[in-house]
Short mmCIF file of C-alpha atoms and ligand atoms in Angstrom, two decimals:
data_model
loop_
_atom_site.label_atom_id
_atom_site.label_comp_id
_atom_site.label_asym_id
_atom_site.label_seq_id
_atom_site.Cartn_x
_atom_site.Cartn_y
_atom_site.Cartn_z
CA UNK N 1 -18.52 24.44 -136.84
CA UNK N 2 -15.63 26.09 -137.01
CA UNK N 3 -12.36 25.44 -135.25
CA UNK N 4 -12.54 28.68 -133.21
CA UNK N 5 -15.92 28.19 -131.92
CA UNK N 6 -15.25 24.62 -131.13
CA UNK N 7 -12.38 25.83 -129.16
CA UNK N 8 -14.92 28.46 -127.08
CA UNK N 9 -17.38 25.50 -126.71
CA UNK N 10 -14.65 23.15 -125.32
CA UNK N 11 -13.64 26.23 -122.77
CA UNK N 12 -17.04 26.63 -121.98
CA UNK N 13 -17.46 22.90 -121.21
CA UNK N 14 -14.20 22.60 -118.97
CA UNK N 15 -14.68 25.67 -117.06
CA UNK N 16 -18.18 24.35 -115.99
CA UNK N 17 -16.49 21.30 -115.02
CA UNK N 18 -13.81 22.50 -113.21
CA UNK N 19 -16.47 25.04 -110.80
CA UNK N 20 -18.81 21.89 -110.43
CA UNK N 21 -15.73 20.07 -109.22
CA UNK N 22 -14.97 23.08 -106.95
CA UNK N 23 -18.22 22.96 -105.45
CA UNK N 24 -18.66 19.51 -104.79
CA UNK N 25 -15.27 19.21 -103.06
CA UNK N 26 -16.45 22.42 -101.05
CA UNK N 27 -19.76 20.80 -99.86
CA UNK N 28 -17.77 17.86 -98.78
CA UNK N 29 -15.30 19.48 -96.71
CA UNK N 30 -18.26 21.04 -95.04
CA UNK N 31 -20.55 18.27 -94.43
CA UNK N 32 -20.28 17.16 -90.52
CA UNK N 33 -18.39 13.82 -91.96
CA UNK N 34 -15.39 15.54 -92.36
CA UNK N 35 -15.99 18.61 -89.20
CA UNK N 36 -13.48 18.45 -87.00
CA UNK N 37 -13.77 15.75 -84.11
CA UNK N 38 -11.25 15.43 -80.94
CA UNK N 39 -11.27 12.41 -79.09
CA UNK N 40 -12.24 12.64 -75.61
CA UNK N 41 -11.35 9.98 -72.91
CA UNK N 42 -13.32 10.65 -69.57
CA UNK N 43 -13.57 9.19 -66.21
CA UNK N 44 -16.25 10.81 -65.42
CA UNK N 45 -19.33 9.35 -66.76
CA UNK N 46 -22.41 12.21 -65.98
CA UNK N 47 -25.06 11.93 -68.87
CA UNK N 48 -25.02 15.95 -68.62
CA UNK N 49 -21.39 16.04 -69.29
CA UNK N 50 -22.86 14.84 -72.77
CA UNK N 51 -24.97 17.87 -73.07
CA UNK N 52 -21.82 20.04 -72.12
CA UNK N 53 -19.71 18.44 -75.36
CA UNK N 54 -22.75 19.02 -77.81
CA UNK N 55 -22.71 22.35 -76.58
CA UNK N 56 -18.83 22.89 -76.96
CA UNK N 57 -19.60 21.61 -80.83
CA UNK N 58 -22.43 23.79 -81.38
CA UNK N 59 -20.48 26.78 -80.56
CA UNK N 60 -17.03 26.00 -82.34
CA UNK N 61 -17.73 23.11 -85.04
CA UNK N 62 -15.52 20.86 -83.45
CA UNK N 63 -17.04 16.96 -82.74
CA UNK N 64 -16.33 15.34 -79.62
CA UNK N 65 -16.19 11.79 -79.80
CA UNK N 66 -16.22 10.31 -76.17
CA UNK N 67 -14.70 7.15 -74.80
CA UNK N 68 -15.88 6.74 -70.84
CA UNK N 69 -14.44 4.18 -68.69
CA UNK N 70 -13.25 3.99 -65.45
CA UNK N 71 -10.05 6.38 -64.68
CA UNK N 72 -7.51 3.74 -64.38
CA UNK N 73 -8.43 1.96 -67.36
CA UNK N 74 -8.04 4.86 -69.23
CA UNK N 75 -4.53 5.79 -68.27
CA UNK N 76 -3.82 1.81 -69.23
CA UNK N 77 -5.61 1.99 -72.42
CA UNK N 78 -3.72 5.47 -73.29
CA UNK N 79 0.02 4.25 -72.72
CA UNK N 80 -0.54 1.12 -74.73
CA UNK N 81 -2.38 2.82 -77.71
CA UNK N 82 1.14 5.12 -77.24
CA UNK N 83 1.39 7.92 -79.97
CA UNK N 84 -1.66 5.91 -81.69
CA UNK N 85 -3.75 6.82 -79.57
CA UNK N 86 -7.00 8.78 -80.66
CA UNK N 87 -7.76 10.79 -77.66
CA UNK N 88 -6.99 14.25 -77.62
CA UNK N 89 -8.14 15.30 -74.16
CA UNK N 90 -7.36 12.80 -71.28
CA UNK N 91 -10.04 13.81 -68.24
CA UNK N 92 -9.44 12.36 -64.80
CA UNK N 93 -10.86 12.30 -61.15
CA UNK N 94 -8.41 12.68 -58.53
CA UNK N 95 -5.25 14.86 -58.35
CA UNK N 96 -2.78 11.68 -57.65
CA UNK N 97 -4.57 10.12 -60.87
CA UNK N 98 -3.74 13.28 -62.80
CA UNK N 99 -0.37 13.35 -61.84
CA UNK N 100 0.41 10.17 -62.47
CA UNK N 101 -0.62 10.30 -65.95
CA UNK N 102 1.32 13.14 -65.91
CA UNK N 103 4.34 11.37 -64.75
CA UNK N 104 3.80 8.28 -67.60
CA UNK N 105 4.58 11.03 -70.00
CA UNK N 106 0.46 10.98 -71.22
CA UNK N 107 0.01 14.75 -70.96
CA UNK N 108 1.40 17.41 -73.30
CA UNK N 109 2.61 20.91 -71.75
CA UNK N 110 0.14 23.29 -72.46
CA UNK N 111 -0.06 27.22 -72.01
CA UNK N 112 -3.25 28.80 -71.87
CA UNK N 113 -4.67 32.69 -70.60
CA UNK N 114 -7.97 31.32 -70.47
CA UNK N 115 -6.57 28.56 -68.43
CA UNK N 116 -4.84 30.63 -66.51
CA UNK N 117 -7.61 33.35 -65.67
CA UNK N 118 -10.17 30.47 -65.16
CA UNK N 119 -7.99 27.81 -63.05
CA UNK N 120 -6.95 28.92 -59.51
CA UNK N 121 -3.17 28.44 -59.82
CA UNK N 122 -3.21 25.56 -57.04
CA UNK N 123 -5.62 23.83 -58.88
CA UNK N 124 -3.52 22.59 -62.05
CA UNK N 125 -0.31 21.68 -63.07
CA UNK N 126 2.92 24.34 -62.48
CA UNK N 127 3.40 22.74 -65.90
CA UNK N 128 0.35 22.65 -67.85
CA UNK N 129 -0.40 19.12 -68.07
CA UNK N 130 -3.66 19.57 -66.63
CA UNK N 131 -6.48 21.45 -65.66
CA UNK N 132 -8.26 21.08 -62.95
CA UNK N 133 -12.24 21.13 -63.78
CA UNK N 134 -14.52 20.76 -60.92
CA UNK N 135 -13.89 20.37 -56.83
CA UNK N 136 -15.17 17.60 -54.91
CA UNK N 137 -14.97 17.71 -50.89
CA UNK N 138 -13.99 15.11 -48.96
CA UNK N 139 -15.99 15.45 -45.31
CA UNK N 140 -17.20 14.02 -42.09
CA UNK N 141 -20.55 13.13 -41.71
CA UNK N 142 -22.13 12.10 -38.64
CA UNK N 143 -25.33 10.27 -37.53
CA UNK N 144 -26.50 12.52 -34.25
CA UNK N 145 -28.06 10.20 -32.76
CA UNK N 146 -24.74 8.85 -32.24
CA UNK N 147 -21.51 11.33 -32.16
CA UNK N 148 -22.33 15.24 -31.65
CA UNK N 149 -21.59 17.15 -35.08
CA UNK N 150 -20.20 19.36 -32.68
CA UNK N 151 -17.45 16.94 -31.19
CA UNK N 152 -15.92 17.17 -35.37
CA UNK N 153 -14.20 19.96 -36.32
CA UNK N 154 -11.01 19.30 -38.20
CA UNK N 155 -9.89 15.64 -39.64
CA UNK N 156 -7.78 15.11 -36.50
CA UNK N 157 -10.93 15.07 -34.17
CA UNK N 158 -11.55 11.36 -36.00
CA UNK N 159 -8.55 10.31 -33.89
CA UNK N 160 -10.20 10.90 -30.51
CA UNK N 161 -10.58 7.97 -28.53
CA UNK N 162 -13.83 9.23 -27.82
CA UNK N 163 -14.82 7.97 -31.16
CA UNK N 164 -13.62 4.12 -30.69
CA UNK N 165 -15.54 1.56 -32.55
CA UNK N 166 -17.62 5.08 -34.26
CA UNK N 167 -15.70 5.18 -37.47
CA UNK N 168 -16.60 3.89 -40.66
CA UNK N 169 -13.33 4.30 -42.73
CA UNK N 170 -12.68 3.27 -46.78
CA UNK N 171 -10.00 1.11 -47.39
CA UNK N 172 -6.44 2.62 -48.46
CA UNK N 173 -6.81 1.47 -52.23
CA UNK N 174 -9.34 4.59 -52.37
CA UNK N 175 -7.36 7.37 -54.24
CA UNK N 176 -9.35 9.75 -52.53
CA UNK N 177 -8.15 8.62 -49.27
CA UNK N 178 -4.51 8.51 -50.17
CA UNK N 179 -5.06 12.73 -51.17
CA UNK N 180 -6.43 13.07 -47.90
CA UNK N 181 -3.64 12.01 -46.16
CA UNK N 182 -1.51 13.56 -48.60
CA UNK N 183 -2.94 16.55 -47.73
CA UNK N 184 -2.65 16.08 -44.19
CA UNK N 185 1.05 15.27 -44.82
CA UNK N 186 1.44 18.53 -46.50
CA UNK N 187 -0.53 20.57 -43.43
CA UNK N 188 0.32 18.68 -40.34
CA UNK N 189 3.79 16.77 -41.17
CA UNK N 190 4.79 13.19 -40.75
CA UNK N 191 5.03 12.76 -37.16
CA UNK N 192 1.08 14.38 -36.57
CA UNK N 193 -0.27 12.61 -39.88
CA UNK N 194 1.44 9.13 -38.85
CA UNK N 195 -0.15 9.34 -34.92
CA UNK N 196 -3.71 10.58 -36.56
CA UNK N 197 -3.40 7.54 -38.90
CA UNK N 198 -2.67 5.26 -36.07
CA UNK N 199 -5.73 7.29 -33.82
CA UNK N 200 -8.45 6.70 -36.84
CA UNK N 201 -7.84 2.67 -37.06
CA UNK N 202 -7.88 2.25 -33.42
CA UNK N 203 -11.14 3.96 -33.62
CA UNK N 204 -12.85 2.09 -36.95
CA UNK N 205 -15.91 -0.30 -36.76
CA UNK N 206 -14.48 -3.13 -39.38
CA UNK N 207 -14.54 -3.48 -42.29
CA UNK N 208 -12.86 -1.35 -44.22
CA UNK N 209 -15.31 -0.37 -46.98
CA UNK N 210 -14.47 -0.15 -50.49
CA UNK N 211 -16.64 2.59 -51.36
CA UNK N 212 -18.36 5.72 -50.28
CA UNK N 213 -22.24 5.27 -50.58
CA UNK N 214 -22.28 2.13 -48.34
CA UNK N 215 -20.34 4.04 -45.67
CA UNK N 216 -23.54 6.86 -45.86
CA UNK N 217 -26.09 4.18 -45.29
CA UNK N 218 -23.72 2.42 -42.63
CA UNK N 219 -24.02 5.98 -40.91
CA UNK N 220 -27.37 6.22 -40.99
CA UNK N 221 -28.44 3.39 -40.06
CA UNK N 222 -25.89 3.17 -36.91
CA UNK N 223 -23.79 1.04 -37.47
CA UNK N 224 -21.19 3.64 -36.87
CA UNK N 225 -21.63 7.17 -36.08
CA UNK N 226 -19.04 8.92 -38.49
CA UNK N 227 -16.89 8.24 -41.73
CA UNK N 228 -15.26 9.86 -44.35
CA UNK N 229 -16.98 10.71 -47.99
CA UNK N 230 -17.12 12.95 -50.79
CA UNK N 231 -20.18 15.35 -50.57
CA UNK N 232 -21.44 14.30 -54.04
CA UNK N 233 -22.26 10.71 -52.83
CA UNK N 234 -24.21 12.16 -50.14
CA UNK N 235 -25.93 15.02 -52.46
CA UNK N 236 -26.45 12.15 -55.08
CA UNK N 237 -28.63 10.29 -52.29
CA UNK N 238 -30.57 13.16 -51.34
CA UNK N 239 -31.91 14.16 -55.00
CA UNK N 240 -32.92 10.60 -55.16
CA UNK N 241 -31.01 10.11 -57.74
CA UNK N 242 -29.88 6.14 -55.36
CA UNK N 243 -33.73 5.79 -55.56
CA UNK N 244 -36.09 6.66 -52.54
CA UNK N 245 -34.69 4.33 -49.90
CA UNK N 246 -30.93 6.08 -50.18
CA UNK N 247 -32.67 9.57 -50.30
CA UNK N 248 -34.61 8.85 -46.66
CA UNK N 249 -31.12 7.47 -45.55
CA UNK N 250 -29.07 10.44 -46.38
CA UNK N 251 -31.62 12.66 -44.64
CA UNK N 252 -30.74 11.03 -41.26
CA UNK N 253 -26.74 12.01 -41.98
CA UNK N 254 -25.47 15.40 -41.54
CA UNK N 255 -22.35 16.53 -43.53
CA UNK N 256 -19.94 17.98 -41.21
CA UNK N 257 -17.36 20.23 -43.07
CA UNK N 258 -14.04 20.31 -41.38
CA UNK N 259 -11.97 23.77 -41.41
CA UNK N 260 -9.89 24.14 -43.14
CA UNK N 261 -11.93 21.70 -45.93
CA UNK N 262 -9.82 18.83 -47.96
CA UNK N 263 -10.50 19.77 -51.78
CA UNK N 264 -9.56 17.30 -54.54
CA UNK N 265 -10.03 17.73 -57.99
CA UNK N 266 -11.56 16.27 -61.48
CA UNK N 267 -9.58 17.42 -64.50
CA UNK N 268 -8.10 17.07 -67.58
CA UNK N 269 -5.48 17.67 -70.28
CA UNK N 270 -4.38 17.51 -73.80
CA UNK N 271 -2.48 14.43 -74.22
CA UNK N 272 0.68 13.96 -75.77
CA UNK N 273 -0.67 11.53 -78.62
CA UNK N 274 -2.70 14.17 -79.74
CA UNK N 275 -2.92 15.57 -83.63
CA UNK N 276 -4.97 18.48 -82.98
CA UNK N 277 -3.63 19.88 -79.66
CA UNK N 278 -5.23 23.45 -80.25
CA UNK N 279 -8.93 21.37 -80.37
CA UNK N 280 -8.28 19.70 -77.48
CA UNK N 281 -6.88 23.04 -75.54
CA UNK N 282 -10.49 24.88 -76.90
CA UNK N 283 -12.37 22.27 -75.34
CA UNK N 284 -11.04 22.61 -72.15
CA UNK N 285 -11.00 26.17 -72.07
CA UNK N 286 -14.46 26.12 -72.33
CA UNK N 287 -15.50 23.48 -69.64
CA UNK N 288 -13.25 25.60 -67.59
CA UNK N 289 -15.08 28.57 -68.09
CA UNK N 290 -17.43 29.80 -65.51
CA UNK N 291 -20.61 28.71 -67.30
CA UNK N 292 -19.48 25.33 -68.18
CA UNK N 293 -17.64 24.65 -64.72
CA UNK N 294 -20.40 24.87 -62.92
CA UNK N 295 -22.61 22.76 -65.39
CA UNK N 296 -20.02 20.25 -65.53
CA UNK N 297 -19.72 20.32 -61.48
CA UNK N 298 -23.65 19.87 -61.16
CA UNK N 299 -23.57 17.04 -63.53
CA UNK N 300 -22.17 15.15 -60.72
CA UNK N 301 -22.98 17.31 -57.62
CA UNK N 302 -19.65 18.82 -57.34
CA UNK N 303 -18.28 22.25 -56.66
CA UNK N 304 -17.06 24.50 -59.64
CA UNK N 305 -13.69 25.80 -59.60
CA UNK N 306 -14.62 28.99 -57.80
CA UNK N 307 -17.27 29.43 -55.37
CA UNK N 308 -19.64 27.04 -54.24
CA UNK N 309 -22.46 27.18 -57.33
CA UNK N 310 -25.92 26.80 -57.28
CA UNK N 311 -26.41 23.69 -56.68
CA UNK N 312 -29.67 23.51 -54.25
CA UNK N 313 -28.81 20.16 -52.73
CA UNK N 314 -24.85 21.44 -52.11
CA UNK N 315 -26.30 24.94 -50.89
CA UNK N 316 -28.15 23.14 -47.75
CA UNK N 317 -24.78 21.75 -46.73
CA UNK N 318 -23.85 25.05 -46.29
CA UNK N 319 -20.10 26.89 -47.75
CA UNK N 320 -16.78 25.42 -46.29
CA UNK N 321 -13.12 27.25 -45.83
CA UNK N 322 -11.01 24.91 -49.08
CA UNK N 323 -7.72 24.36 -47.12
CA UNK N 324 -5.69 25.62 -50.77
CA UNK N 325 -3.00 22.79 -50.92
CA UNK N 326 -1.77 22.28 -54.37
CA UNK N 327 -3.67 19.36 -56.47
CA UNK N 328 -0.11 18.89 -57.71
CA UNK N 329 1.12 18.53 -54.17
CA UNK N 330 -1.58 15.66 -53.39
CA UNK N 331 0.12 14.03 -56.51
CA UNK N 332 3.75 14.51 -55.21
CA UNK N 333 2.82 13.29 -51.52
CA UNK N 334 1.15 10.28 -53.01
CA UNK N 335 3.79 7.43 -52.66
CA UNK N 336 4.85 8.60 -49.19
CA UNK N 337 0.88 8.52 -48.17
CA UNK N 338 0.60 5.16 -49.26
CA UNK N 339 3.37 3.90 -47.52
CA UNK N 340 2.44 5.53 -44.75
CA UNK N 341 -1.24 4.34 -44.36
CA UNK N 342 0.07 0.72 -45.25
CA UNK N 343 2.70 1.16 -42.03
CA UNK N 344 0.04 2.05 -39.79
CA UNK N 345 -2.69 -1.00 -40.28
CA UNK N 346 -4.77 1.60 -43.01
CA UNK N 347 -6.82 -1.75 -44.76
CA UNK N 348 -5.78 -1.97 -48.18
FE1 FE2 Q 401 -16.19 9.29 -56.83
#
């Protein structure tokens, strides 16, 4: 052969090599090994909030990879993995919780229209550290056998003396009774939230419970006539999603919503540690939006960011007037809530 068409074969030979090389590195980068993945860490833990993530991949390639514990844990877990840390999106219940991850420096500033257009400006932070997701109301419910549903009509009506030895109360640890009182701070002022305080623990059956659902079936079965709870441990019960036992309990409780209506939050953020902060701020543009909102508030019987849903079990309780304090506000009121329930014999 000679040289020149050995030279031409040789070309040949390497250019084949080279495109095969080409394509093999192409098919790699595309094979769902190496897609895109964000880490999520969530303190909500809904098996339909799973079908929301799958969703979020199908429709913009990027994996979620999920880490669910409870809240507090989290936050731990996050400030000692520091800049380490995998998670990309940091999702909380509770608007103190939020802003106290906020305040440990866990959250990145974010700026977002879709954010913007989707989140009701009281509902996230003036900073953009997070995002509020879904609503959760914390109510009265009575058992009429016992106290008139007509004798509740805002939170201060629990400090009647009229309802002594009535109330079933959570202890103070619960963060969603420090944001009440926050919130109450915020409305009514020291001096009225301070005497209400003192009003609703002259008026409580002991103990102090530790949790909601227990309170519900206290309720119903009399033990007390009225207490404090979030409607999705009440709507929860009804589906029968406690089992059948819970769901004839919660029938014999009616929720009660005081006006104006106590609103807390479940939400999230992109967190500080993250690599791929534009991910993380896709994924929670789109469980903001109005389709995913209110598939991520039915997930766990919530409300979505705006309006009440379609939720059939929420829909019998009927719509409520949301008294619009700032989520960020329950956060900032926290410390002086606490203190104040633990002045005024609040059970810790
Ligand atoms: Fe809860």
């Amino acid at each position: 052969m000679a040289s020149s068409s050995r030279l031409g074969l040789l070309l040949i030979v390497s250019t084949l090599y080279r495109s095969s090389l080409i394509a093999a590195l192409a098919a790699l980068l595309a094979s769902p090994s190496l897609a895109q993945e964000i880490g999520v860490y969530s303190g909500r833990h809904y098996n339909t909030d799973k079908e929301l993530y799958k969703q979020f991949t199908k429709q913009t390639g990027i994996k979620v990879k999920l880490l669910e514990s409870k809240d507090d844990a989290l936050i731990q877990r996050l400030k000692s993995e520091g800049s380490q840390s995998p998670a990309d999106v940091l999702i909380l219940a509770d608007a103190a919780r939020l802003d106290r991850a906020a305040a440990m420096g866990l959250y990145r500033p974010t700026s977002s229209a879709v954010l913007s257009r989707e989140v009701p400006a009281n509902l996230r932070d003036p900073q953009g550290r997070w995002y509020a997701l879904t609503r959760r109301a914390r109510v009265v419910i009575v058992n009429p056998s016992r106290v008139k549903p007509e004798q509740i009509r805002t939170y201060a009506d629990l400090a009647k003396p009229a309802l002594k030895n009535q109330l079933c109360l959570r202890n103070a640890k619960s963060p969603y009774n420090q944001s009440l009182v926050a919130d109450q701070l915020i409305l009514r002022g020291d001096a009225a939230t301070k005497s209400w305080i003192k009003g609703m623990v002259a008026n409580v059956k002991e103990p102090f419970f530790s949790s909601d659902t227990p309170m519900i079936r206290a309720v119903a079965q009399g033990q007390c006539g009225v207490a404090v709870v979030n409607t999705y441990y009440v709507a929860r019960m009804l589906a029968g999603k406690k089992g059948k036992a819970d769901q004839a309990l919660a029938e014999k409780v009616k929720v009660v919503f005081p006006t104006p209506t106590h609103v807390n939050i479940s939400g999230g953020g992109v967190t500080k540690a993250s690599d791929q902060p534009a991910a993380a701020l896709k994924l929670l543009e789109f469980l903001a939006s109005s389709k995913a909102s209110s598939g991520y508030a039915n997930a766990n019987d919530e409300y979505p960011l705006k309006g009440f849903g379609n939720n059939p079990i929420l829909k019998r309780f009927g719509s409520f007037r949301p008294d619009g304090v700032s989520a960020f506000q329950l956060g900032a009121k926290n410390s002086q809530a606490v203190a104040l329930m633990r002045a005024n014999g609040w059970s810790f």
